[in-house]
PDB file of C-alpha atoms in Angstrom:
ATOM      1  CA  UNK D   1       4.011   8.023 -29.792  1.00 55.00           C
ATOM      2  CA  UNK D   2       4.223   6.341 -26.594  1.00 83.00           C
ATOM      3  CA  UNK D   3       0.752   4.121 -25.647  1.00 91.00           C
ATOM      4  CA  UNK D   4      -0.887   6.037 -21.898  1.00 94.00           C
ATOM      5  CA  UNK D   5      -0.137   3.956 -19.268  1.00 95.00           C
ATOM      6  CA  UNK D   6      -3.732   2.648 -17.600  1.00 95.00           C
ATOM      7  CA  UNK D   7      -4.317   3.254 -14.040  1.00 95.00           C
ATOM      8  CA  UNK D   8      -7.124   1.821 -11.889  1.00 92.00           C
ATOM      9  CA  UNK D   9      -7.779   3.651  -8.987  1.00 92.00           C
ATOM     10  CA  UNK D  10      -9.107   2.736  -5.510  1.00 89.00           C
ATOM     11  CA  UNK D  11      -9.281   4.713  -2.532  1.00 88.00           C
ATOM     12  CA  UNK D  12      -7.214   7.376  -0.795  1.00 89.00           C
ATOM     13  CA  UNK D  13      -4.542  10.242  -2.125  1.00 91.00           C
ATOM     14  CA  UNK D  14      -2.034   7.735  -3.671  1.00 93.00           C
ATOM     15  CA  UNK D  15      -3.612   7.197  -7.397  1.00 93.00           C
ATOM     16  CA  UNK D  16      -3.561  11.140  -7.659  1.00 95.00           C
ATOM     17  CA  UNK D  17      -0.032  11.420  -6.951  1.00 94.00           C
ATOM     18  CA  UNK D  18       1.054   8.504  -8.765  1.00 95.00           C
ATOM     19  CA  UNK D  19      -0.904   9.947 -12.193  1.00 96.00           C
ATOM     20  CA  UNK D  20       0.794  12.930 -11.661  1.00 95.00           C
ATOM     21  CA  UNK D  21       4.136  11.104 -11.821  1.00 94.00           C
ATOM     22  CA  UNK D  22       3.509   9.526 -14.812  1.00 94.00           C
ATOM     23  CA  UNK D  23       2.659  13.082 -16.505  1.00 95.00           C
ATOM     24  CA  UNK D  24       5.711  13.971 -15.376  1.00 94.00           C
ATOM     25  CA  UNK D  25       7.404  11.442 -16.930  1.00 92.00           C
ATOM     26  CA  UNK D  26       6.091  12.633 -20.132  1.00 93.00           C
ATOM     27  CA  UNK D  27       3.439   9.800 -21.154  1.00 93.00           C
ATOM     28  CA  UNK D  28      -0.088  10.221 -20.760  1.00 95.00           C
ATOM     29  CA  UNK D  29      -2.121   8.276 -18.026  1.00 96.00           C
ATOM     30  CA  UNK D  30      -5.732   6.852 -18.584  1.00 96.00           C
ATOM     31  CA  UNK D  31      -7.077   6.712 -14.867  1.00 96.00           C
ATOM     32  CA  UNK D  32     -10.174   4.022 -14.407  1.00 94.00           C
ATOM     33  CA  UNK D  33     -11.654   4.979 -11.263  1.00 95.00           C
ATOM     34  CA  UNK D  34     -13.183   2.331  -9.024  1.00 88.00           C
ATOM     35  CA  UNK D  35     -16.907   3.122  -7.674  1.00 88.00           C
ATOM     36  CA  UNK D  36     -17.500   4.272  -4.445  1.00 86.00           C
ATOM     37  CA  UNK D  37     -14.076   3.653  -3.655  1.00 87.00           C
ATOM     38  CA  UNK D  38     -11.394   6.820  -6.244  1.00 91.00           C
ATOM     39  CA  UNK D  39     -11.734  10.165  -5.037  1.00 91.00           C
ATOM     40  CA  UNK D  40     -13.453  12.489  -6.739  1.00 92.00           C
ATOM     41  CA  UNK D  41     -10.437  14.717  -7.272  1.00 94.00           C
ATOM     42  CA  UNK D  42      -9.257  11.921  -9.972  1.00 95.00           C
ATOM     43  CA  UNK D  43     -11.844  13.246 -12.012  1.00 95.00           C
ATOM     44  CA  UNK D  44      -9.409  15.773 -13.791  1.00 96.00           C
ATOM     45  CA  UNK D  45      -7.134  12.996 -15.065  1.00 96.00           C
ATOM     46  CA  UNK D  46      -8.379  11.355 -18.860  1.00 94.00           C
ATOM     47  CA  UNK D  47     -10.573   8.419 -17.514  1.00 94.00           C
ATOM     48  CA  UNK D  48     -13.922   7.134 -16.571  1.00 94.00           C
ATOM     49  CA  UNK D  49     -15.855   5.349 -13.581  1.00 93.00           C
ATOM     50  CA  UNK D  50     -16.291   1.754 -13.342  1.00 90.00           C
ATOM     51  CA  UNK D  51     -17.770  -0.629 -11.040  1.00 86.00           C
ATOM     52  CA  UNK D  52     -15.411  -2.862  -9.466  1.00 81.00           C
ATOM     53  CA  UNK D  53     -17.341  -5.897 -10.798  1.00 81.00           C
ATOM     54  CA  UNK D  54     -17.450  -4.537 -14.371  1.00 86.00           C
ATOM     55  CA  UNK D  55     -14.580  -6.168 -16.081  1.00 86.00           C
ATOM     56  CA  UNK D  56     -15.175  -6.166 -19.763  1.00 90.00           C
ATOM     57  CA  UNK D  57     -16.248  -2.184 -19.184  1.00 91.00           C
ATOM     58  CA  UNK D  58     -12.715  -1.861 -17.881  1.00 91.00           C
ATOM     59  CA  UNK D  59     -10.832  -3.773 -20.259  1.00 92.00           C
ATOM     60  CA  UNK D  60     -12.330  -2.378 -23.221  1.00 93.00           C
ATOM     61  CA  UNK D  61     -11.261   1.463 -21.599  1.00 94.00           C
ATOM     62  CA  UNK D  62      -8.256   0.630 -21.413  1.00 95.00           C
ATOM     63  CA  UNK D  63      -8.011  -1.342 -24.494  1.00 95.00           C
ATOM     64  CA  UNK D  64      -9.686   1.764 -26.428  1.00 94.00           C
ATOM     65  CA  UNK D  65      -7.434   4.050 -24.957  1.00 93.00           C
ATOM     66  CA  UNK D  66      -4.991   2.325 -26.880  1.00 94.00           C
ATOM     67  CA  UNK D  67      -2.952   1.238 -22.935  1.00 95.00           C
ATOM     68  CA  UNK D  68      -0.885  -2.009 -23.023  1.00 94.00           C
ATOM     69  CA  UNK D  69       1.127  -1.028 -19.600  1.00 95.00           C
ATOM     70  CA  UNK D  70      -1.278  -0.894 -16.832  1.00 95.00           C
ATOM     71  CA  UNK D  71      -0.692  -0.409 -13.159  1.00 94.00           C
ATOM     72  CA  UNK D  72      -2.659  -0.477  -9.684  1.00 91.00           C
ATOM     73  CA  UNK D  73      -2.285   2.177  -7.015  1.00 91.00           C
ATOM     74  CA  UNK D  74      -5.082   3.028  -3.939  1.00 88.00           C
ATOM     75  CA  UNK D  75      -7.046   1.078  -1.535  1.00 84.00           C
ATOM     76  CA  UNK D  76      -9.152  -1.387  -2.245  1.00 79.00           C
ATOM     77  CA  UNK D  77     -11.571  -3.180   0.493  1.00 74.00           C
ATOM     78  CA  UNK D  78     -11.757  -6.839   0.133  1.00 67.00           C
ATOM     79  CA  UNK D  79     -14.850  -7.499  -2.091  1.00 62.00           C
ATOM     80  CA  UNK D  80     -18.135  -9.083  -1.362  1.00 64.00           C
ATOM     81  CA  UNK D  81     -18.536 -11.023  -4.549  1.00 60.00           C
ATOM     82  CA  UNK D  82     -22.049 -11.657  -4.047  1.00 60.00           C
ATOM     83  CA  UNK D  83     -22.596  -7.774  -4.139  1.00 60.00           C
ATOM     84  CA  UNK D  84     -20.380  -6.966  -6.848  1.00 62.00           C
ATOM     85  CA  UNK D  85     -22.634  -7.120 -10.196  1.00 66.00           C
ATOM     86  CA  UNK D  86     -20.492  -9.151 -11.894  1.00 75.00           C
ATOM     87  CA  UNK D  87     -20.692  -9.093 -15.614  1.00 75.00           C
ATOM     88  CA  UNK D  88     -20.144 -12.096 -17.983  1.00 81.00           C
ATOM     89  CA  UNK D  89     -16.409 -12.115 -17.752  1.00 80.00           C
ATOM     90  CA  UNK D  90     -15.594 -11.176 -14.655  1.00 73.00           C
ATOM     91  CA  UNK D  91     -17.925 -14.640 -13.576  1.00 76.00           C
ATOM     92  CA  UNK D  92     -15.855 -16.711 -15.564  1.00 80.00           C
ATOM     93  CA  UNK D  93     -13.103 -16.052 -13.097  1.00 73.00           C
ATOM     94  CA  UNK D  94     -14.928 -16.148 -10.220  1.00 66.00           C
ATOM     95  CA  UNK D  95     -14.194 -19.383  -9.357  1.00 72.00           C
ATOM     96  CA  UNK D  96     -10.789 -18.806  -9.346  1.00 77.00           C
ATOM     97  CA  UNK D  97     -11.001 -15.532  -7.683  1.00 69.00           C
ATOM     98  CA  UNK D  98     -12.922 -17.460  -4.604  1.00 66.00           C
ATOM     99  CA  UNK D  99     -10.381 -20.007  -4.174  1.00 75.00           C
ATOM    100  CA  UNK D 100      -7.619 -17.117  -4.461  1.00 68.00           C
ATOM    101  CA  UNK D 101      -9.437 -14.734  -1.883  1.00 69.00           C
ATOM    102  CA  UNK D 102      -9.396 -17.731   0.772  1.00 67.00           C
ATOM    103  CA  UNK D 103      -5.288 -17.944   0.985  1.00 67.00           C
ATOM    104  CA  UNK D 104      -5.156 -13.975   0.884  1.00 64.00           C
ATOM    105  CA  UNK D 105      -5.114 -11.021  -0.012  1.00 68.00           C
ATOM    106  CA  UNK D 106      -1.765 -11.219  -2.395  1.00 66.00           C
ATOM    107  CA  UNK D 107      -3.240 -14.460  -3.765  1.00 72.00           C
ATOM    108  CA  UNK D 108      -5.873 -12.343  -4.924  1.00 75.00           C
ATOM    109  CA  UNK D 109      -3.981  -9.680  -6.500  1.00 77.00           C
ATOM    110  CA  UNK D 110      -1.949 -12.287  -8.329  1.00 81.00           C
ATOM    111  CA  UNK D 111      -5.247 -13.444  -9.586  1.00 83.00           C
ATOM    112  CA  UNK D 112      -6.435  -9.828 -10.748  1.00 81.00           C
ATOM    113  CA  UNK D 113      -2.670  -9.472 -12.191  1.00 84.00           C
ATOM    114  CA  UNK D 114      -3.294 -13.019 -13.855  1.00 87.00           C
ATOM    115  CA  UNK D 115      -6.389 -11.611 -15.729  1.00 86.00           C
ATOM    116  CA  UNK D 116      -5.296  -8.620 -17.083  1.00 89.00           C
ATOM    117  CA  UNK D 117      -2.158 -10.436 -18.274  1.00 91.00           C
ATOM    118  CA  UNK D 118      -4.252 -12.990 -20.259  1.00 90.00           C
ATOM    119  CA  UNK D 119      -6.109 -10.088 -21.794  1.00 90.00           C
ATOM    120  CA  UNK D 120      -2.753  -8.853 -22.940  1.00 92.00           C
ATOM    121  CA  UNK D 121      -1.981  -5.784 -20.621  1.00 95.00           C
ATOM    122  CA  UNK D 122       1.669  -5.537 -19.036  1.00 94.00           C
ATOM    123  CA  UNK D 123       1.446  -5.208 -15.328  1.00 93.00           C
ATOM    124  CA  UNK D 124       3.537  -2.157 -14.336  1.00 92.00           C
ATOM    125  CA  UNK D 125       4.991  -1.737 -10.786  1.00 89.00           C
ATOM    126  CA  UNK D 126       4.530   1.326  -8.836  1.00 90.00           C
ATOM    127  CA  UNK D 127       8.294   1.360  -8.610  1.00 88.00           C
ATOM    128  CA  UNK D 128       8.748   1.820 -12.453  1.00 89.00           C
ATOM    129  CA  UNK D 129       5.889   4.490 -12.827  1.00 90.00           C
ATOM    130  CA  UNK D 130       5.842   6.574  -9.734  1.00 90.00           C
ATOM    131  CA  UNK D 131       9.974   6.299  -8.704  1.00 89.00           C
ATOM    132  CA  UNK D 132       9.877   9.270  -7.012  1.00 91.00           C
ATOM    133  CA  UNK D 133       7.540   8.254  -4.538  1.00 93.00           C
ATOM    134  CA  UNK D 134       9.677   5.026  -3.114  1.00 94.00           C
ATOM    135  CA  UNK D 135      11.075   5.339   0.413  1.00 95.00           C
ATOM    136  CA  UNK D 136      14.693   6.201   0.379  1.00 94.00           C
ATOM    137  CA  UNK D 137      16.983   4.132   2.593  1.00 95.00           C
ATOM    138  CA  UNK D 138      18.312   5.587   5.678  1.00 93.00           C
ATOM    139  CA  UNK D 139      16.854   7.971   8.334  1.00 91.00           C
ATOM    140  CA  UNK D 140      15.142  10.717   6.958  1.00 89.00           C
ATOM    141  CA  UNK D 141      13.378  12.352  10.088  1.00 86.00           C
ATOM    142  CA  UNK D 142      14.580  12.416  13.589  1.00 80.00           C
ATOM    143  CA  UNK D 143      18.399  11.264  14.870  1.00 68.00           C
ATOM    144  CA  UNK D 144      18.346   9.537  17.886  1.00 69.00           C
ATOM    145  CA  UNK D 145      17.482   5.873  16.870  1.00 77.00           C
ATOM    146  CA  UNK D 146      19.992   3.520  19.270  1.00 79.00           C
ATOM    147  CA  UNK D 147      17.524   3.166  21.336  1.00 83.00           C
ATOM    148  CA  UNK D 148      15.098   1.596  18.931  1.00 91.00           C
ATOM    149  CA  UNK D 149      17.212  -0.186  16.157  1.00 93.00           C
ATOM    150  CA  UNK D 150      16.371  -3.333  17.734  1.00 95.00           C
ATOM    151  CA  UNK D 151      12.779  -3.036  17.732  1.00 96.00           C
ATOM    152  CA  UNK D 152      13.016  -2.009  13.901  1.00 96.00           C
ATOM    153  CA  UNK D 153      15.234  -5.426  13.312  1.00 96.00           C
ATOM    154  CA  UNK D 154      12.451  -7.443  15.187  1.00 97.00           C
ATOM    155  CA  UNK D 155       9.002  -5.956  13.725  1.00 97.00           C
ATOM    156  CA  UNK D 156      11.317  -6.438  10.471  1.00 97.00           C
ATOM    157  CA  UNK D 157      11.473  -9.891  11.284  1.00 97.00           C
ATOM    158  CA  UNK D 158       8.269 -10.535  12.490  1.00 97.00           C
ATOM    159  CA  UNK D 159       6.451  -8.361  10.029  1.00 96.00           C
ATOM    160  CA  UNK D 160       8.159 -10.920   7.260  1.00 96.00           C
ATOM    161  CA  UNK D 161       6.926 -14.342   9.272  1.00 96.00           C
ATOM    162  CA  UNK D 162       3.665 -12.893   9.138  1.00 95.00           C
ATOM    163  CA  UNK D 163       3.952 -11.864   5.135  1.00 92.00           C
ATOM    164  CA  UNK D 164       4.808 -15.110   4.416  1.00 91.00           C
ATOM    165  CA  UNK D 165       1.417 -16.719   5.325  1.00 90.00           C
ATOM    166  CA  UNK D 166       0.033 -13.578   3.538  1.00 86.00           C
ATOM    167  CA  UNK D 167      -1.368 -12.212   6.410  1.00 90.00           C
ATOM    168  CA  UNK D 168      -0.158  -8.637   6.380  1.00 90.00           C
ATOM    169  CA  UNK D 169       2.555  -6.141   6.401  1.00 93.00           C
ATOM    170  CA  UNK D 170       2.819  -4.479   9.671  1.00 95.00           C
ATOM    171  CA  UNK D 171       4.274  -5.091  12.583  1.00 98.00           C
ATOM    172  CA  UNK D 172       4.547  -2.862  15.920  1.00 98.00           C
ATOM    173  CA  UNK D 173       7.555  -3.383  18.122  1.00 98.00           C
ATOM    174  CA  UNK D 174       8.087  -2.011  21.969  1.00 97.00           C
ATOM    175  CA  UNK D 175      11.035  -3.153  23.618  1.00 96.00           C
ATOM    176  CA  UNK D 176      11.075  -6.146  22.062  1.00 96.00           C
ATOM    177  CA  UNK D 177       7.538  -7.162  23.310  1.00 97.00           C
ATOM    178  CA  UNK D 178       5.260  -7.354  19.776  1.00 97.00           C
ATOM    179  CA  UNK D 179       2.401  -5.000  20.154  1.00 98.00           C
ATOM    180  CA  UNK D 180       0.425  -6.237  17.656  1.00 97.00           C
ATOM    181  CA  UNK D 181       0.276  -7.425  13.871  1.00 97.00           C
ATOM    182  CA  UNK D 182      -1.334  -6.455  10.969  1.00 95.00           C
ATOM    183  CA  UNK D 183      -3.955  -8.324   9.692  1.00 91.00           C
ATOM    184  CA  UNK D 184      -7.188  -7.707   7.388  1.00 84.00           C
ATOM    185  CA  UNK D 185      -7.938  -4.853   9.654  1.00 89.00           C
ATOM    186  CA  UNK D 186      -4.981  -2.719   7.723  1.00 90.00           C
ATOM    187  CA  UNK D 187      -2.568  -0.871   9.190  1.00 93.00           C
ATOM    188  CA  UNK D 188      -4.539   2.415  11.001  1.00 93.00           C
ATOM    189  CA  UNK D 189      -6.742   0.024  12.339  1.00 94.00           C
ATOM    190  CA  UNK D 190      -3.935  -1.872  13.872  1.00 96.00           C
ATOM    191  CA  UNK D 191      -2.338   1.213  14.662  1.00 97.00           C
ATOM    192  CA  UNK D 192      -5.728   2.402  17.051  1.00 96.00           C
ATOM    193  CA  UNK D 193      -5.396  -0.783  19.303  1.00 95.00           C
ATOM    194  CA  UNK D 194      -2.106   0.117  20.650  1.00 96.00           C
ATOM    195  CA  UNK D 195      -3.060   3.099  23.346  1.00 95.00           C
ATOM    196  CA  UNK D 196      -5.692   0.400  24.360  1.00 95.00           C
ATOM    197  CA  UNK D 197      -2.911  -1.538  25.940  1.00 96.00           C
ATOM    198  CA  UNK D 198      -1.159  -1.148  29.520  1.00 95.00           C
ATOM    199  CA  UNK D 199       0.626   1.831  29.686  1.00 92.00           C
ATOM    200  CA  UNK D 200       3.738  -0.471  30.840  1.00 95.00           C
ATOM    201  CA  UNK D 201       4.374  -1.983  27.543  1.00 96.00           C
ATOM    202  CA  UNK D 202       3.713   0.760  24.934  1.00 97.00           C
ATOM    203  CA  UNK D 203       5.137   4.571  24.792  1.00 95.00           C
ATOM    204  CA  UNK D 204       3.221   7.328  25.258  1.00 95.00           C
ATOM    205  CA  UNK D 205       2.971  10.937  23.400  1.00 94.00           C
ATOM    206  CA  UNK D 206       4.711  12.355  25.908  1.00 93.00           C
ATOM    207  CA  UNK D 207       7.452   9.168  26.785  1.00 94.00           C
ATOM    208  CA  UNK D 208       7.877   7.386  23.055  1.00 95.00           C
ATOM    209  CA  UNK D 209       8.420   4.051  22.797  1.00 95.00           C
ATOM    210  CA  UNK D 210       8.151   1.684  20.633  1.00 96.00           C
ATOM    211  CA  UNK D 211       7.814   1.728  16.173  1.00 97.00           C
ATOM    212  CA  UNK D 212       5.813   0.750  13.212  1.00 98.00           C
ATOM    213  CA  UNK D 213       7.692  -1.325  10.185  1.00 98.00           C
ATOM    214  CA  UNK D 214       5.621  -2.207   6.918  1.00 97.00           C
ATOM    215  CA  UNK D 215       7.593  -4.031   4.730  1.00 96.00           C
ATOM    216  CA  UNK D 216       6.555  -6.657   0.820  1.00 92.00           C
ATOM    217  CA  UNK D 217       5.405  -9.898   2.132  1.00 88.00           C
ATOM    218  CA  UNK D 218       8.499 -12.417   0.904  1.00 87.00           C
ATOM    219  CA  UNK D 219       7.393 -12.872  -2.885  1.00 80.00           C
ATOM    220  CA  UNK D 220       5.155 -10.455  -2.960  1.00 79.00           C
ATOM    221  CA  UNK D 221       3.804  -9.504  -6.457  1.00 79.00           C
ATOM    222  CA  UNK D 222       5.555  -5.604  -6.172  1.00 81.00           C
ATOM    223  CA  UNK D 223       3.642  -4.906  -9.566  1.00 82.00           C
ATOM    224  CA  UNK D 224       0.165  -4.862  -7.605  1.00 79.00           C
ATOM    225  CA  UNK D 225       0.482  -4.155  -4.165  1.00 81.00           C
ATOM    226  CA  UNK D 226       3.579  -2.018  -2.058  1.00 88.00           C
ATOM    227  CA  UNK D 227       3.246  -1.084   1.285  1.00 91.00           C
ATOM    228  CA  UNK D 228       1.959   2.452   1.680  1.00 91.00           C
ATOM    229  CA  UNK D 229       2.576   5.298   4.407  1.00 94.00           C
ATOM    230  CA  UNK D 230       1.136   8.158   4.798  1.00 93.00           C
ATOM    231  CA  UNK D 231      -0.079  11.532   6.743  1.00 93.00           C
ATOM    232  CA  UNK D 232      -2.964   9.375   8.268  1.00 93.00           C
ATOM    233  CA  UNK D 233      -0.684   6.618   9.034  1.00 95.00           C
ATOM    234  CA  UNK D 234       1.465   8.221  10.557  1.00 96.00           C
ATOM    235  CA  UNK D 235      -0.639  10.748  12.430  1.00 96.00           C
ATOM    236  CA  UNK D 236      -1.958   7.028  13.990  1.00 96.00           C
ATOM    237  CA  UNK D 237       1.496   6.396  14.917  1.00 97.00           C
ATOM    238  CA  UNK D 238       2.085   9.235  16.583  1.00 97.00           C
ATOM    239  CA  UNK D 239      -1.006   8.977  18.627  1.00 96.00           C
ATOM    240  CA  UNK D 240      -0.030   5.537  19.381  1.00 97.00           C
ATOM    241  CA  UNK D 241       3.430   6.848  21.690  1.00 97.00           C
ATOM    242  CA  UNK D 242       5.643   5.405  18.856  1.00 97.00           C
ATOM    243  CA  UNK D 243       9.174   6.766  18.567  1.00 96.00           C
ATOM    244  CA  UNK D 244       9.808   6.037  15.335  1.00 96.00           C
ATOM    245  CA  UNK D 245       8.387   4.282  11.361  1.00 97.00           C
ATOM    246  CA  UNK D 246      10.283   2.135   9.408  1.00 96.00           C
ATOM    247  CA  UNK D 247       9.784   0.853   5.967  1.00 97.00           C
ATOM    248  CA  UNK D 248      11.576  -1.237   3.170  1.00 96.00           C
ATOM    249  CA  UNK D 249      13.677   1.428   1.404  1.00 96.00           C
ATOM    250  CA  UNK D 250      12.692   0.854  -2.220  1.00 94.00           C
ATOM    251  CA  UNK D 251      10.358  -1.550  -2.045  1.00 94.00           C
ATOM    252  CA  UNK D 252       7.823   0.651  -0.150  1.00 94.00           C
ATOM    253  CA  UNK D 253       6.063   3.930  -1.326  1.00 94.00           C
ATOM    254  CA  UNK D 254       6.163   7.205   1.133  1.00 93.00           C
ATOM    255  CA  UNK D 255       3.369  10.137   0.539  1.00 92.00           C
ATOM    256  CA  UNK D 256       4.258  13.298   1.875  1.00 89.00           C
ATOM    257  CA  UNK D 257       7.601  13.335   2.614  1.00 90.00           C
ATOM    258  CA  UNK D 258       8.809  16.751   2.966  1.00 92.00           C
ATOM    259  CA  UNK D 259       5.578  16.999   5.513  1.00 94.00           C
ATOM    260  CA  UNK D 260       6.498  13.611   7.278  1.00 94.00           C
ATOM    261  CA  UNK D 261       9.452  14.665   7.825  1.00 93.00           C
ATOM    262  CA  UNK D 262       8.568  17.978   8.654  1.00 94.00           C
ATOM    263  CA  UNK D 263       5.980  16.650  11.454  1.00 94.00           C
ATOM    264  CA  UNK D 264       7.836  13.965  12.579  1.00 94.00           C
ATOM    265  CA  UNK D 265      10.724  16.282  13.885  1.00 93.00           C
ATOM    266  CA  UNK D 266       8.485  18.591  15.735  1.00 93.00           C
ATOM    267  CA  UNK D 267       7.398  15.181  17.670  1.00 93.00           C
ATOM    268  CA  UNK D 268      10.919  13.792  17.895  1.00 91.00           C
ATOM    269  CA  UNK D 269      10.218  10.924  15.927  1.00 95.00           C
ATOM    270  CA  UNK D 270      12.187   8.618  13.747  1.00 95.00           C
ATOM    271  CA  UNK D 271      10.848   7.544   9.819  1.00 96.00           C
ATOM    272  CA  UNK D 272      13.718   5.207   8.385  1.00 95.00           C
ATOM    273  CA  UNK D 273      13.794   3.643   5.224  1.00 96.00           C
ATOM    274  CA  UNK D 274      16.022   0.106   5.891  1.00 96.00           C
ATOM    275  CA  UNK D 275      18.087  -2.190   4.485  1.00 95.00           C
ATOM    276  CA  UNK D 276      17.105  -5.576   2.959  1.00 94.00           C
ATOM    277  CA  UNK D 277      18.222  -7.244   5.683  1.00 94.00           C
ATOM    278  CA  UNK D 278      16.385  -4.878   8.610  1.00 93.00           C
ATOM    279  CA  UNK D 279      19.118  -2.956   9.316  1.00 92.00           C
ATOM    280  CA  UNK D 280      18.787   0.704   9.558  1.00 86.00           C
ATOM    281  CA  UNK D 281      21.557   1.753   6.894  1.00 82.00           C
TER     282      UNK D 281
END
């Protein structure tokens, strides 16, 4: 019999729908649940809660659940270590941790990822577990996109200067002008400062303009962390006056697709999964 694939689970729909996935698939899923941050609605899947700072509890879940492949899939805020509760172990790498959570925040995932691999779990990518749920390449909502290819080629660009300092992955284009970047805020908070600026340099719901990209950071650990878009992400957007989203087909996850899509043509706007190089395909 094939060993249950562990799951821990922070915040937000995507650890539901990536469980489901792996049912699908035909193996079982063990789904640890992080405190105050998993929904509640993960409660159906085989599992238990944890505290975030509670590493032994987690490992030896997993571990008794007989999982050796082990994936990561939700939000999770960056810790306050001094209010975590660590246990015994989980100090032991704190020092570590510290030094990792300075340079950011896919340092620290590397560090998590390191942990897990010295306890002798396989770290399992999103893309191998939850396939169906990668952004395709090309456009799948909306047609009209000469008008903003460029701006998808620059917050491309841009959004990959930025990755490689490991700021963030998001990167809002108008025109040409940069609207803004994303940083620890995260990507709807980014999104809400764009209808603070002059009318002159952003679009408008009525007169769109402008468009989101999220793309990996260049050498991004994919196993832990793929940029995410969703119904709340892109109900921002939309807000926002943007004509159109773009992620990194394949290397990016999209929730909701059929209802994306569905929305986005009712507002005329574009979502485009692109090429490695930018390019809308």
């Amino acid at each position: 019999m094939t060993a249950p694939i562990g799951l821990i689970a922070g915040a937000g729909r995507l650890p539901g729908l990536v469980a489901e996935c792996v049912l699908a698939s035909g193996r079982d899923v063990v789904v640890v649940r992080l405190a105050g941050m998993a929904d509640i609605s993960l409660e159906r899947f085989d599992g238990r809660e944890i505290k975030l700072g509670a590493l032994k509890e987690v490992i030896a879940t997993l571990r008794a659940r007989g999982c050796v492949d082990l994936s990561f899939a939700g939000k999770v805020e960056r810790p306050d270590f001094a209010e975590l509760g660590l246990d015994d172990l989980a100090m032991t790498h704190l020092p570590d941790l510290l030094t990792a959570a300075t340079k950011g925040d896919d340092a620290l995932m590397r560090r998590v990822g390191d942990i897990f691999e010295t306890e002798g779990f396989r770290l399992t990518g999103l893309d191998e577990v939850a396939n169906d749920l990668l952004c395709p390449a090309g456009t799948m909502a909306g047609a009209a996109i000469d008008t903003i290819e460029a701006d998808f080629s620059r917050a491309f660009a841009i959004a990959g200067l930025i990755g490689e300092e490991d700021i963030g992955q998001g990167c809002v284009v108008c025109d040409g002008l940069v609207l803004a970047v994303e940083a620890q805020e995260g990507t709807n908070a980014m999104l809400e400062r764009i209808p603070a600026l002059p009318p002159e340099v952003r679009g408008t719901p009525d007169r769109r303009r402008g468009v989101l990209v999220k793309r990996p950071k260049p050498g991004q650990d994919l196993r832990m962390d793929l940029p995410v878009v969703g119904l709340e992400t892109f109900e921002r957007a939309a807000r926002a006056g943007l004509a159109g989203i773009g992620l990194e087909a394949e290397r990016s996850i999209l929730v909701d697709r059929d209802e994306l899509k569905r929305r986005a043509d009712t507002l005329g706007m574009v979502i485009v999964g692109l090429a490695a190089d930018g390019q809308v395909p």
